[in-house]
Structure formats: structure tokens, C-alpha cells
Short mmCIF file of C-alpha atoms (C1' of nucleotides) in Angstrom, two decimals:
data_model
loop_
_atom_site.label_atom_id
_atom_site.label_comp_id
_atom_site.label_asym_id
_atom_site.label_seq_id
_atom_site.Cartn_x
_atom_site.Cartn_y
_atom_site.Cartn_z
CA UNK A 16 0.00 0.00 0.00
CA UNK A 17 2.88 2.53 1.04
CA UNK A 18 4.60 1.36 -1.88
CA UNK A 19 1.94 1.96 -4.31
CA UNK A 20 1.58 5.83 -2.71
CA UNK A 21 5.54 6.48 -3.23
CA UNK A 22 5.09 5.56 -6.90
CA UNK A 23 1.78 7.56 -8.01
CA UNK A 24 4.03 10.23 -6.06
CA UNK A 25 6.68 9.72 -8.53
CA UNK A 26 4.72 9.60 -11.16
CA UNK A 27 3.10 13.13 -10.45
CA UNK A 28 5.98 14.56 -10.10
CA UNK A 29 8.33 13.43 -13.56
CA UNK A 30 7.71 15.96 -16.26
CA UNK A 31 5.89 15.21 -18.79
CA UNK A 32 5.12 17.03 -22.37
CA UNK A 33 2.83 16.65 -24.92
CA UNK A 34 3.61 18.75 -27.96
CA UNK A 35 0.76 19.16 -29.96
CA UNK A 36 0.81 20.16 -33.72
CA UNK A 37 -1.39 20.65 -36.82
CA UNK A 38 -0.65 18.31 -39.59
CA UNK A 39 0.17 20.96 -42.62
CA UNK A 40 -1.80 23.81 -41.20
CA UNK A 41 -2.42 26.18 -43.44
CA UNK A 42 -3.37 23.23 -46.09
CA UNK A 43 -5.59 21.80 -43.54
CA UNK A 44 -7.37 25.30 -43.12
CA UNK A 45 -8.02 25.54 -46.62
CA UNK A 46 -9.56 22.53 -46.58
CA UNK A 47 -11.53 23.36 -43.73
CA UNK A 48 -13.17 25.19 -46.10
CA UNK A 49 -13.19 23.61 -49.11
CA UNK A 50 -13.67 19.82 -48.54
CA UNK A 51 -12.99 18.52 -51.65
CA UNK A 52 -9.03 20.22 -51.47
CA UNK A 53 -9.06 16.37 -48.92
CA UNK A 54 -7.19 13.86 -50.57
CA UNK A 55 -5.48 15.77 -53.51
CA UNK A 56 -2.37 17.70 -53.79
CA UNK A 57 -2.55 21.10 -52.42
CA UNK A 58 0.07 24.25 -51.80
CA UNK A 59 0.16 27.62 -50.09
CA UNK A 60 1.95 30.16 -51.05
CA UNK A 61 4.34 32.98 -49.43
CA UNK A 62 3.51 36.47 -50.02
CA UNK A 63 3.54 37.57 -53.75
CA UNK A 64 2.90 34.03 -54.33
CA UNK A 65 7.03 33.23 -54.33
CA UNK A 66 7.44 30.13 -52.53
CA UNK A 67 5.67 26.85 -51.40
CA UNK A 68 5.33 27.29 -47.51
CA UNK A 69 2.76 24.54 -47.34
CA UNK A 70 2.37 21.05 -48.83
CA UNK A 71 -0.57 18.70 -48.09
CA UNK A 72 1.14 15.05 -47.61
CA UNK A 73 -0.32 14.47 -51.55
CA UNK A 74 1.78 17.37 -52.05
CA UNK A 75 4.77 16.34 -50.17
CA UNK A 76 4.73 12.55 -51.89
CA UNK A 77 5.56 14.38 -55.54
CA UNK A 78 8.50 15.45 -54.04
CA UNK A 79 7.85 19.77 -53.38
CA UNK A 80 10.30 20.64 -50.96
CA UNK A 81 9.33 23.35 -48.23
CA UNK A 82 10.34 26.89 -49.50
CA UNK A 83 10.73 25.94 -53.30
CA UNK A 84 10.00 28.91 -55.40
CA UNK A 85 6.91 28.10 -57.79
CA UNK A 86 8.51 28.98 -60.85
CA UNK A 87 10.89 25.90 -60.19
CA UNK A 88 7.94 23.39 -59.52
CA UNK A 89 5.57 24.49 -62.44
CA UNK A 90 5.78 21.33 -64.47
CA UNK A 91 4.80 19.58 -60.97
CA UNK A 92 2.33 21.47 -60.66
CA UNK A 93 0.82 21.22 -64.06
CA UNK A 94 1.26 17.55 -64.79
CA UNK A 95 -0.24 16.64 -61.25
CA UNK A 96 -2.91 19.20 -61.17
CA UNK A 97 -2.04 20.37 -57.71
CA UNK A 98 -4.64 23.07 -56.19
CA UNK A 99 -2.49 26.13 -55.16
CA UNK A 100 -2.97 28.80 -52.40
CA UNK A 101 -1.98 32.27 -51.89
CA UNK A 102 -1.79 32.54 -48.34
CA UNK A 103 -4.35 33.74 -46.15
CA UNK A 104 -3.10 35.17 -42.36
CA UNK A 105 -6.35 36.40 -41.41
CA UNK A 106 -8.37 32.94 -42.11
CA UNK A 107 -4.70 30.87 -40.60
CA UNK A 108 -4.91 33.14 -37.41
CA UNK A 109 -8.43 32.78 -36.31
CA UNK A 110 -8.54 28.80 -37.08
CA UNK A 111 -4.92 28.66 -34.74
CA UNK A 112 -7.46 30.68 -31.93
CA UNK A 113 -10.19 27.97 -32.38
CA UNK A 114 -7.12 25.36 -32.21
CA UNK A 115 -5.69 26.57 -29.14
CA UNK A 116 -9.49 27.36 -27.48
CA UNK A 117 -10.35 23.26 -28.17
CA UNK A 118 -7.12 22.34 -26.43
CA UNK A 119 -7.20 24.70 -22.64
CA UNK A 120 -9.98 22.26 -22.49
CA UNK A 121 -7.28 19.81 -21.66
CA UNK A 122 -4.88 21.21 -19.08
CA UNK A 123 -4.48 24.60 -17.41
CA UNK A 124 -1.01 24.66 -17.96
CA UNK A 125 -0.45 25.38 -22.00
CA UNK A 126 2.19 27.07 -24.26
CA UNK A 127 1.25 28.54 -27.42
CA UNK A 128 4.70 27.50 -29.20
CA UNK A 129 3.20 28.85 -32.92
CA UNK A 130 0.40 29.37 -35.42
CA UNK A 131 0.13 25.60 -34.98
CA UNK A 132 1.48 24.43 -32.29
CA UNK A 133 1.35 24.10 -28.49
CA UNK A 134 3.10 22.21 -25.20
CA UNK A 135 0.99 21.27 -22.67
CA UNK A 136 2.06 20.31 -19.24
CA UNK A 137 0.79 16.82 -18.50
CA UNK A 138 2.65 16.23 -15.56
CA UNK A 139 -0.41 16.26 -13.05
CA UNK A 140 -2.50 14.07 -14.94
CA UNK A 141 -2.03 10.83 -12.14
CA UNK A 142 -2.59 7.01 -13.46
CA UNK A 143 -3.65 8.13 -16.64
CA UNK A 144 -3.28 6.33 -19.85
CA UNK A 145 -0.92 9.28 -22.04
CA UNK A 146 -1.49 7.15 -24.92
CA UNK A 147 -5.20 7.48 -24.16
CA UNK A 148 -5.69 11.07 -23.29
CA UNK A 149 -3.59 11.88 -26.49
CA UNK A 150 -6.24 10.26 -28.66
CA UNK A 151 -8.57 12.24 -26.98
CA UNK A 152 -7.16 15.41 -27.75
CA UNK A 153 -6.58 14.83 -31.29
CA UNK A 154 -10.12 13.05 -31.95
CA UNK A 155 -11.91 16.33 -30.06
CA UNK A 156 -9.27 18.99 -32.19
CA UNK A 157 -10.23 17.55 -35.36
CA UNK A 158 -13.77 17.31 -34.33
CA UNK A 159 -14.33 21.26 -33.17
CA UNK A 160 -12.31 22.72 -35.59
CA UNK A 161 -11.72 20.53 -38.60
CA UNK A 162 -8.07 20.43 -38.39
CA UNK A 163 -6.24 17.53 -37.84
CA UNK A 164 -3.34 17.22 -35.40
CA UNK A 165 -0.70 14.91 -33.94
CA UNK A 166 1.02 14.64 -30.39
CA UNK A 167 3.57 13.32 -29.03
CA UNK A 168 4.54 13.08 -25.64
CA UNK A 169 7.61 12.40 -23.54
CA UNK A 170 10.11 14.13 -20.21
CA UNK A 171 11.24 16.63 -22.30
CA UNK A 172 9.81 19.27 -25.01
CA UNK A 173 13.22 17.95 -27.07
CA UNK A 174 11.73 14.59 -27.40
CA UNK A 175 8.37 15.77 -27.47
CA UNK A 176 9.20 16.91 -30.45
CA UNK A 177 10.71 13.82 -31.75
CA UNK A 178 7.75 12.02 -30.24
CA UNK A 179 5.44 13.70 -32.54
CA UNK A 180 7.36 13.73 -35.52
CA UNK A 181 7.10 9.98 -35.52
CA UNK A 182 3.45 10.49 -34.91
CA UNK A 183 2.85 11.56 -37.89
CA UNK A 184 5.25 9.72 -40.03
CA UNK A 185 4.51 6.11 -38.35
CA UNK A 186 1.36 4.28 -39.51
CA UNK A 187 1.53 2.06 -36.36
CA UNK A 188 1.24 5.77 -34.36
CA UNK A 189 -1.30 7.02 -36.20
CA UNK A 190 -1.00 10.35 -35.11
CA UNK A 191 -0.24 9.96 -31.49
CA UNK A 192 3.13 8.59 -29.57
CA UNK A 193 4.15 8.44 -25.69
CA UNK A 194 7.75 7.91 -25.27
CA UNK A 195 7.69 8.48 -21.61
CA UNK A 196 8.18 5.00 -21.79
CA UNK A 197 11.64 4.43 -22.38
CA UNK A 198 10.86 1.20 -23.99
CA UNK A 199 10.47 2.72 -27.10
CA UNK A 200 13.17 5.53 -26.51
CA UNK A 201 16.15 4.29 -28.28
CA UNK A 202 14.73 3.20 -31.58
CA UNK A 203 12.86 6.43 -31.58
CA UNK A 204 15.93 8.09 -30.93
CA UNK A 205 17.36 5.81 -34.24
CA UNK A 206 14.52 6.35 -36.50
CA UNK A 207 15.33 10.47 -36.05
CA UNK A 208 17.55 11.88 -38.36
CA UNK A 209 19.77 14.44 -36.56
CA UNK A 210 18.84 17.12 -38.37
CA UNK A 211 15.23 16.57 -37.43
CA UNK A 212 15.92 17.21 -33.87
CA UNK A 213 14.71 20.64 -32.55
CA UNK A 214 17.60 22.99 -32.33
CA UNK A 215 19.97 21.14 -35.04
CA UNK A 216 19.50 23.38 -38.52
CA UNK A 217 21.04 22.80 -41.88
CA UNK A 218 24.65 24.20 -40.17
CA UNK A 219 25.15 21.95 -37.31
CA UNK A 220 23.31 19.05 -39.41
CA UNK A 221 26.11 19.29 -41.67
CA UNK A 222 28.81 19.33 -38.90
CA UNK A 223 27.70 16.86 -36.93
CA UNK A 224 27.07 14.14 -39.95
CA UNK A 225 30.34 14.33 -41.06
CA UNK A 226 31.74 13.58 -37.56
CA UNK A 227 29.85 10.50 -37.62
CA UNK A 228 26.61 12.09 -35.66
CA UNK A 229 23.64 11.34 -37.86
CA UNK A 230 21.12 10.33 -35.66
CA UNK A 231 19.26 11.75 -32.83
CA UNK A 232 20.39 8.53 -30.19
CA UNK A 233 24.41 9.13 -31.50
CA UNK A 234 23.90 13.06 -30.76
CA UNK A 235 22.29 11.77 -26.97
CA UNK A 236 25.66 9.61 -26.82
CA UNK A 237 28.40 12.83 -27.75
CA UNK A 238 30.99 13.73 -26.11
CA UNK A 239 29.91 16.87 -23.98
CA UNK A 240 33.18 18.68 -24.18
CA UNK A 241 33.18 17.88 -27.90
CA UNK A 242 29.18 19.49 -28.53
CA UNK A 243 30.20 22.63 -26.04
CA UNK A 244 33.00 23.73 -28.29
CA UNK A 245 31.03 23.43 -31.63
CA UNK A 246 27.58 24.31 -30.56
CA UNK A 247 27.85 26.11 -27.34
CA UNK A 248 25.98 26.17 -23.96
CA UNK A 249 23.04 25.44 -26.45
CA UNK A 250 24.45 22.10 -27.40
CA UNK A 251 24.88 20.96 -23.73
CA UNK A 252 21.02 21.88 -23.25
CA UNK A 253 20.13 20.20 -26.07
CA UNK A 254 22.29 16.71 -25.03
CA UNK A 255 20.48 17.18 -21.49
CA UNK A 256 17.24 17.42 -23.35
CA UNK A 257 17.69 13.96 -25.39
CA UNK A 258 18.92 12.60 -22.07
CA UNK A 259 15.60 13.31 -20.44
CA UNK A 260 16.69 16.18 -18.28
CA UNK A 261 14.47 19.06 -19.17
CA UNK A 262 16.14 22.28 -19.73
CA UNK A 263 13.57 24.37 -21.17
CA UNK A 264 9.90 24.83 -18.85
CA UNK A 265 6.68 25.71 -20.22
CA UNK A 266 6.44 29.16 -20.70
CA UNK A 267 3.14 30.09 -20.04
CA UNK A 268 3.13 33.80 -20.17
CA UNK A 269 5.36 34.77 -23.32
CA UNK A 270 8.30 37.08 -22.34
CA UNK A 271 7.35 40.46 -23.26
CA UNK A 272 8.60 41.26 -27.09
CA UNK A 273 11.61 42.88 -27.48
CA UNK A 274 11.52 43.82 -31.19
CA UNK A 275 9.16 44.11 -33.77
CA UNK A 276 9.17 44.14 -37.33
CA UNK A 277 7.59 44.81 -40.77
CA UNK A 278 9.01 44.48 -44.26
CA UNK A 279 7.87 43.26 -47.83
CA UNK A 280 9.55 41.69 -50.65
CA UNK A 281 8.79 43.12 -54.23
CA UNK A 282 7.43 41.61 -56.87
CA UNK A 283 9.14 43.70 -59.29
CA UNK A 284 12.31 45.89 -58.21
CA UNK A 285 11.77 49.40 -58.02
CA UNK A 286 14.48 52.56 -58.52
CA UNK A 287 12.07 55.40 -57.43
CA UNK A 288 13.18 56.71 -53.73
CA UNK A 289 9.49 58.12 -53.76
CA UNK A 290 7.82 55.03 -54.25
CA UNK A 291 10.68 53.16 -51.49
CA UNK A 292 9.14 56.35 -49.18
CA UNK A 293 5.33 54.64 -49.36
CA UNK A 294 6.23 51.67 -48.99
CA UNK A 295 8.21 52.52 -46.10
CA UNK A 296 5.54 54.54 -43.99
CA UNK A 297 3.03 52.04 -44.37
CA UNK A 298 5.49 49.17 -43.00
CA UNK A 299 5.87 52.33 -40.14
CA UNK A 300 1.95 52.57 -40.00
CA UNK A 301 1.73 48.62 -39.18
CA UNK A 302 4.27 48.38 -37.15
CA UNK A 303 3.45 51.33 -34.85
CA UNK A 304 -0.22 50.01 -34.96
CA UNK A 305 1.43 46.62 -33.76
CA UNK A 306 3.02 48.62 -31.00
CA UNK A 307 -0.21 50.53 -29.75
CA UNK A 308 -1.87 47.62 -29.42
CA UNK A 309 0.49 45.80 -27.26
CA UNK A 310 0.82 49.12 -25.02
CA UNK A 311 4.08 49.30 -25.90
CA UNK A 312 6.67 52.42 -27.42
CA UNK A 313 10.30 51.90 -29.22
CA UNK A 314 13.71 53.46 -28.49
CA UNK A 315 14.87 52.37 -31.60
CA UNK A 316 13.84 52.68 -35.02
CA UNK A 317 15.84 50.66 -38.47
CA UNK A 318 15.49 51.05 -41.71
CA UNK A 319 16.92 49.09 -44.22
CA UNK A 320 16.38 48.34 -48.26
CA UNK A 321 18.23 45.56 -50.10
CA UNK A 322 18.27 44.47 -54.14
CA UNK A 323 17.51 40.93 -55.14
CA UNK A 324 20.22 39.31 -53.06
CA UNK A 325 20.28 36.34 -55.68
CA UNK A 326 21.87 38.50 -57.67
CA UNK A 327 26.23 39.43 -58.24
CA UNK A 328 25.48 43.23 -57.52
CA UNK A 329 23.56 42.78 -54.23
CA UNK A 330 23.09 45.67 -51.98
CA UNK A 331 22.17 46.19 -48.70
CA UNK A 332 22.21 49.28 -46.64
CA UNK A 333 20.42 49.84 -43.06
CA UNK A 334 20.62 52.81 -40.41
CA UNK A 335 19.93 52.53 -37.58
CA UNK A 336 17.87 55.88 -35.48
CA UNK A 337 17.90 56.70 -31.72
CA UNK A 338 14.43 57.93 -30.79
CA UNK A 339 14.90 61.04 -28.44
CA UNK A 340 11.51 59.80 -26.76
CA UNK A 341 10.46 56.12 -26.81
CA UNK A 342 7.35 56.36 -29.02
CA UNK A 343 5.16 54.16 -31.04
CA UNK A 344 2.98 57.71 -33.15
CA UNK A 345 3.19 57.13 -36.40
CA UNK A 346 3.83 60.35 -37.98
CA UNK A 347 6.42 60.77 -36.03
CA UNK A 348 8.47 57.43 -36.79
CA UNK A 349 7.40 58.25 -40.52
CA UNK A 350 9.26 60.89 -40.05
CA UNK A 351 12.95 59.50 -38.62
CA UNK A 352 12.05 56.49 -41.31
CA UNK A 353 12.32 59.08 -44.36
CA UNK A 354 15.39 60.59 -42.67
CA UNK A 355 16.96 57.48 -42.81
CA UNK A 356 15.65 56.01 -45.93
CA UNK A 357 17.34 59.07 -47.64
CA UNK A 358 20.49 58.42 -46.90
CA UNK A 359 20.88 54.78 -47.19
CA UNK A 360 19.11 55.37 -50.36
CA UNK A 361 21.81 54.63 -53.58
CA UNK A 362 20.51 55.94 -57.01
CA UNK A 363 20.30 53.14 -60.06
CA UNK A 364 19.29 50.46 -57.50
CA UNK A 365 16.54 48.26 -58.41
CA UNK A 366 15.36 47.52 -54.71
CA UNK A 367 13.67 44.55 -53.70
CA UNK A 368 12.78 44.68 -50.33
CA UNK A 369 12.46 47.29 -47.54
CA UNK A 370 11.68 47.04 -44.23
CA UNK A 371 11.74 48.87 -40.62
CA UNK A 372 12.77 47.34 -37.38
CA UNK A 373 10.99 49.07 -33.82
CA UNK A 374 13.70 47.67 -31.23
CA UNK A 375 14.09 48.82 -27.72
CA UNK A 376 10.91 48.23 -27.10
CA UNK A 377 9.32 49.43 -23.28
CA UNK A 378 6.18 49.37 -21.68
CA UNK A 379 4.46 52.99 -22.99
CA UNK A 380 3.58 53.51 -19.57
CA UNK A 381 7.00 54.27 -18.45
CA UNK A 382 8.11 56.83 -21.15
CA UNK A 383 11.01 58.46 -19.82
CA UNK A 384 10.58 62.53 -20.57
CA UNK A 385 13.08 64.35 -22.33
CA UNK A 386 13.76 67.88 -21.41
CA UNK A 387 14.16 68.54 -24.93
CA UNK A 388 11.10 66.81 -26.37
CA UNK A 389 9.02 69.45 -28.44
CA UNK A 390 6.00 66.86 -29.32
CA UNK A 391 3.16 67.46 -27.68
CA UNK A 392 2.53 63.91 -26.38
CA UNK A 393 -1.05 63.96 -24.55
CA UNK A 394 -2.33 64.86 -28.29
CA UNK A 395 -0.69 62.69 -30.46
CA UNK A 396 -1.78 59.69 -28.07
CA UNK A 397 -5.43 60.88 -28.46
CA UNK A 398 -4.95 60.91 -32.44
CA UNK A 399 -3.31 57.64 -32.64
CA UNK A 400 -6.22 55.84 -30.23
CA UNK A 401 -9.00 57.60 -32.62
CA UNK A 402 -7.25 56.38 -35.70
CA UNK A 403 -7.00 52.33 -34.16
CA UNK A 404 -10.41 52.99 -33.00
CA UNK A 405 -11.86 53.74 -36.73
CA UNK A 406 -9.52 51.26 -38.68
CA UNK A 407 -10.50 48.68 -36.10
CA UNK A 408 -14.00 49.09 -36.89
CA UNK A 409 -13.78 49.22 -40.25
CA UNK A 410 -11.02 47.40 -41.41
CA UNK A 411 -7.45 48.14 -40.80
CA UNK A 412 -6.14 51.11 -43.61
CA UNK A 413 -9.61 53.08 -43.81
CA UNK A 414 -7.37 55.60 -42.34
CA UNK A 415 -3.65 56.22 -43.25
CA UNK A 416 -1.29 58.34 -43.66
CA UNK A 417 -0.91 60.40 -46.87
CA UNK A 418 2.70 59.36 -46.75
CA UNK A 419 1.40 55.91 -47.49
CA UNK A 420 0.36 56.96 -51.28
CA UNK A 421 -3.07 57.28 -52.85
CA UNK A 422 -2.26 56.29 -56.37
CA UNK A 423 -3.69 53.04 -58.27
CA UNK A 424 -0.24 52.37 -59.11
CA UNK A 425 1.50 51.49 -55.89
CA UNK A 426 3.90 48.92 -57.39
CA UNK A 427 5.44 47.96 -53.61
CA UNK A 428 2.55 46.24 -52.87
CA UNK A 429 2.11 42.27 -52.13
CA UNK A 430 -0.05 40.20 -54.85
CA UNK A 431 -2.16 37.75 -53.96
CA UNK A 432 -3.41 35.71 -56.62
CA UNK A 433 -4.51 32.30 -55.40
CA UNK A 434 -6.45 34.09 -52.44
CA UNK A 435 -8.94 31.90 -50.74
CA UNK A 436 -12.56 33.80 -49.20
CA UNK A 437 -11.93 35.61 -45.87
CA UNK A 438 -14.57 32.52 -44.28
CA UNK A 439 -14.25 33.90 -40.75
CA UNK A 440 -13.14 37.28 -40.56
CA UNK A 441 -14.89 40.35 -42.10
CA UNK A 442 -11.76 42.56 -43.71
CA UNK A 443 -9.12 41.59 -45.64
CA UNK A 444 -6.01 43.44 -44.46
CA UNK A 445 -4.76 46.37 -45.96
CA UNK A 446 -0.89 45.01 -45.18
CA UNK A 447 -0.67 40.68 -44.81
CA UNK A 448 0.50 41.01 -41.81
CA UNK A 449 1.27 37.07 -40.73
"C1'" DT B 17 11.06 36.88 -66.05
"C1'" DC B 18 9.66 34.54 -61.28
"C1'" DT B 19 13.21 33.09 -54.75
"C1'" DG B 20 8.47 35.03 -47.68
"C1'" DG B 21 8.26 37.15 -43.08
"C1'" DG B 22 8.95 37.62 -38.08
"C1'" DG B 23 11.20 36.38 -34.17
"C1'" DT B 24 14.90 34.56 -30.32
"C1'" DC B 25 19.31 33.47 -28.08
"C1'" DC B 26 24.34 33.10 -27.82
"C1'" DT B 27 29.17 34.37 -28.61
"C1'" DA B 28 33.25 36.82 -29.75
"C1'" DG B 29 35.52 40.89 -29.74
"C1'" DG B 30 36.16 45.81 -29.01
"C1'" DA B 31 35.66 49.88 -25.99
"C1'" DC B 32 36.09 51.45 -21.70
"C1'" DC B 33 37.09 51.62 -16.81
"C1'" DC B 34 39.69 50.94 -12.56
"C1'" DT C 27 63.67 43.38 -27.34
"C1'" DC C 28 60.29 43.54 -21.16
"C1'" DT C 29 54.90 46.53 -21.73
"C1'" DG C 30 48.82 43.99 -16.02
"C1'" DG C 31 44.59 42.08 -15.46
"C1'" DG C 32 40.02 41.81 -14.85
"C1'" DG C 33 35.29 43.34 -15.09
"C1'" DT C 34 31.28 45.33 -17.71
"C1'" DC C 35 28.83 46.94 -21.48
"C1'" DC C 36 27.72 47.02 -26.22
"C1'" DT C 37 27.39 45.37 -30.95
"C1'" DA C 38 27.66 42.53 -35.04
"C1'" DG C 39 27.07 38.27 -36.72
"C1'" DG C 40 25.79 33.51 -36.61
"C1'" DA C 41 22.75 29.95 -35.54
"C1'" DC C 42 18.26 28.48 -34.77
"C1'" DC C 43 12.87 28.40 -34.68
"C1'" DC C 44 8.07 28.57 -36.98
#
DNA sequence: TCTGGGGTCCTAGGACCC
DNA sequence: TCTGGGGTCCTAGGACCC
């Protein structure tokens, strides 16, 4: 009887993780939508329709590779008759909400990791079958919202992850894997190529392969001293991790943000520092908007512009501006952007991409005066609530600034020409925003 | 012809100070 | 032909994530 007590108490208190995540999201909210996308290739595509961020597993099986560009997959595309997306934030973001909603249903303690995907802390859940309740939560996801999801579940959010990548890849799984029990652990560990585990990219992929690390359970096995000098105090979390020694909690309550950006890649290059100047103040105009609504103002404001960087002559150029007054008014960062734009500016460039950085970022609650600060701040903040007010209302850009540009012929802005209906939200977006 | 966007953390090295 | 040492702060760049 004693005995029994000291092991539920164990039990309770070993970590455990489930990591759950939507099987090709943005595919699956398309389909949502349009049932009879189920079953045949489909795509999504980045903004100005450049690149294949999205692949249905139909998709996947004819051999498109995440990030392609679409002009090198048309044949693909053409011979196989696969249905292709332009992608759609404002439909992707309220689905991940509905995602998310179904799954606090399961345990208090959640992470939103992504668009699509979340950790939740199962460690409290005493005597309970994982494999069971995992089913559960995939079998209710897919039943609310339509999209289908797989989990996986193990000590640590490392092998979480590895948990439910074999979820979805193993028939046998069928979308749902516990590896708390170390049973299973080792050839799970085998079956993951290293680059697959969470943390390893393309770099250390590389670099650990050719020093005869190509699987997750060699990388467990590495010599510490040998992973510290190559990868860092990162690597030594990551070897803890694979171990079963968590390193990284649930993280409830996201850090505040410490940065934000905006920036847009042309579909055509363009010379004209006027049109650069539009294109600029509206990324401005979204990402102070982005600011106001998170109650918080920038220190820090970067501009930069680049040319096709697939190209010999690339260029890039950025400056960086320190606010006098942290600040997140629009006009007035328009302002310090066209400063900067103009001299970073270099004539006979065909530019491909501009973009602003707000970094520094504070609480606007705690502005720190300046005694030389000549903008009338009380008055600016009123302006700036009326205009979210409005364009939240009725659709984000009924108001903007002139700055932005009124002509039909703004050639800096984003195509979309696959674009599914806006099913569950009223206004499309002036700026894609994702 | 056509190649996305938005973040984070860590480290090395220089500037500066005592 | 020798030329301290250590701490802190900041920044640029590299690596990763989705």
C-alpha cells in the first residue's frame, strides 16, 4: 500500500510534455473550407505568391520541398494538377485561436509554441493512460475545428518533439506517440535523423554528420566537451534534453517582445526613392499600430532596403535611429524612417525589399521625458487611439497616412493571386500582416 | 522573367574603466 | 627586445525556430 503511494508520487511529479501540432496547417485550413481540397495535392503560397510554404502530404509525396519557389515546380504542378494557395493570415490566425481554445480544455497549464502548435504540461494528470488522453485530444481537435493534429509526448519538449514527428510519419502511431516510456526511446531516438531534432539546422546538421553524428540517439551519446565547443551552452542543453533532463519549462506567459518588425519583398524591383518612401511609412503605419496595441513604445527605429540578393550586384544598406523619446505615433516614426531612408538610399538600385525594425521596445507607460522633447505627447496619443479605434471598426487602412500613397499604381505592394474567401473574418487586411 | 516574413538566443571581440 | 589584469557593457554576426 505505502509502496503503491511512493510511486503515483513519482509519477506526479516526472515531467511530462505533450507537444501538440497541426498536420500541414495552413493546407488543412483551406480545406476546412473547401472539402474537396481532402485527398489531392494542395500548396500555399508565401507572399507575392514566391514560394511553397505549405504542402498537403499528396503534395509532399511528388516530391515539393518546403520553401521551393513556384517557378521551379511548375511542371509539378501542371502535370499533377495540384490546387495552389496564396496565403491567407487572417483565415490561418483565427482557425490557430479555435485550435488553441479546443485544447485549454485539456490542461491549465499550456504554451502557445506557434500558429500551430502548443506544449501542454501533462505532468499532473495521475494514473492516466498518455497514450489514451492523447487520442482524446486529437479526436476532439479535429472534431471542433476541422483540423487535424498529432502529439507526441515524452520528459522533455526535445523529445516531445521527436515524439510527434514519428506520430505523424509512423502508420503504427497514427497520429499519437508516448515515449515516456523508455521502452520505445532508443529506436525512436534511431529512427530520427539528426537534423530533425529541434535545435539542429542545416549548419550543425552538416557538422555533426560528417563527424559520424547522424542520428538523434548518437547526438544523446556525444561527447559533452566535444558538442560545447562546436555548438555552445546550447548544445549541452540540447544533449540534457535527449537525455531526459528538461532544460527548457513551459512558458506560459510569453516574455514580453523585445523587437518588432515589418518588411515586404517586391514583386518587381523598383528605382524610385518616392515610391521606397510609401512603402516605407506604411510598413511604419503597421508596425506602430502593432506597438499601440500591445501598449508598448520603441527606443529604436531601423530602416533598411536591399536588391535581389540572388543577384552578383547585391546591396544592402540599413541605419539605424535613436528615438529622443520612446514612441510608437506614427507620424512621427514616418518621419525618422524618411530621414533614414534618404540616406541609405543609392541611385540606379533596383530595390527589392524594404523594411523597418521598432527595437528597444518598453512598456508605454514608463516613457522616460526628455527635457528637450518638443512633441506634444497627450495629443498625439489621443490621435493615434481615434485612428486604431476607426480602422478597427472598419477594417485596418480606412485611415492612413498620406505618406502611405493614394495612387492606383503602388507597385510595392504584395499580390495575392490564389487568395482563398476571408470565411471567418470580415476585412481583408490592408498590409498581410502574418 | 519569377526566390516570404517575423522572431529569439548566444558568442566573440572591441571599448572602456579601474 | 620587457609593456597587467580583470570586469562590464555594447554590438555585429551567426545559428536556430516557426
Amino acid at each position: 500500500m505505502i509502496k503503491e503511494e511512493f510511486r503515483n508520487k513519482m509519477i506526479k511529479h516526472l515531467p511530462t510534455f505533450a507537444l501538440v501540432d497541426c498536420n500541414n496547417f495552413y493546407v488543412s485550413c483551406e480545406r476546412v473550407f473547401n472539402p474537396q481540397l481532402i485527398g489531392k495535392p494542395v500548396i500555399v503560397l508565401s507572399n507575392n505568391d514566391g514560394c511553397a510554404v505549405a504542402r498537403s502530404n499528396e503534395a509532399k509525396a511528388l516530391g515539393i520541398k518546403m520553401g521551393v519557389p513556384v517557378f521551379q515546380i511548375r511542371d509539378t504542378i501542371r502535370n499533377n494538377n495540384v490546387k495552389v494557395y496564396s496565403s491567407n493570415y487572417a483565415l490561418y490566425g483565427d482557425m490557430s485561436n479555435r485550435v488553441m481554445q479546443t485544447l485549454t480544455r485539456f490542461t491549465p497549464e499550456m504554451e502557445v509554441y506557434s500558429i500551430d502548435e502548443a506544449f501542454l504540461d501533462l505532468s499532473n494528470l495521475n494514473r492516466i493512460d498518455l497514450n489514451d488522453y492523447g487520442r482524446k485530444i486529437k479526436t476532439t481537435v479535429e472534431k471542433w475545428t476541422g483540423i487535424p493534429v498529432s502529439v507526441g509526448m515524452a520528459g522533455t519538449k526535445t523529445l516531445a518533439k521527436i515524439a510527434n514527428r514519428l506520430a505523424k510519419y509512423s502508420k503504427k502511431a497514427n497520429g499519437v506517440l508516448d515515449l515516456t516510456d523508455v521502452k520505445y526511446l532508443d529506436r525512436a531516438l534511431e529512427m530520427t535523423e539528426v537534423g530533425d531534432v529541434w535545435g539542429v539546422g542545416r549548419r550543425y546538421a552538416k557538422f555533426l554528420t560528417s563527424n559520424g553524428i547522424s542520428n538523434a540517439r548518437q547526438l544523446r551519446g556525444a561527447d559533452d566537451k566535444f558538442i560545447q565547443k562546436k555548438m555552445g551552452i546550447v548544445g549541452i542543453r540540447l544533449l540534457n534534453e535527449l537525455r531526459g533532463i528538461s532544460c527548457y519549462p513551459l512558458e506560459q506567459s510569453p516574455p514580453r517582445k523585445q523587437s518588432t518588425t515589418v518588411s515586404r519583398t517586391f514583386k518587381h524591383g523598383i528605382e524610385s526613392l518616392d515610391e521606397l518612401h510609401e512603402a516605407a511609412a506604411a510598413y511604419v503605419s503597421s508596425g506602430a499600430e502593432k506597438l499601440r496595441k500591445e501598449k508598448l513604445v520603441a527606443g529604436v527605429l531601423i530602416v533598411y532596403v536591399m536588391t535581389n540578393r540572388f543577384q552578383e550586384d547585391y546591396y544592402y544598406n540599413s541605419i539605424s535611429t535613436n528615438l529622443p523619446v520612446r514612441t510608437s505615433d506614427t507620424a512621427e516614426l514616418i518621419g525618422y524612417a524618411r530621414d533614414g531612408l534618404r540616406k541609405i538610399y543609392k541611385k540606379g538600385c533596383q530595390y527589392k525589399k524594404v523594411g523597418i525594425l521598432l527595437n528597444d521596445l518598453g512598456p508605454e507607460n514608463e516613457i522616460q521625458a526628455s527635457f528637450f522633447d518638443t512633441v506634444d505627447r497627450s495629443r498625439s496619443k489621443k490621435l493615434m487611439k481615434a485612428i486604431d479605434s476607426i480602422n478597427g471598426d472598419m477594417g485596418s487602412g480606412v485611415i492612413q497616412y498620406g505618406s502611405v500613397g493614394l495612387s492606383h499604381n503602388q507597385s510595392w505592394k504584395t499580390s495575392f493571386n490564389q487568395r482563398s474567401g476571408s470565411y471567418t473574418t470580415h476585412w481583408d487586411q490592408l498590409l498581410e500582416v502574418g
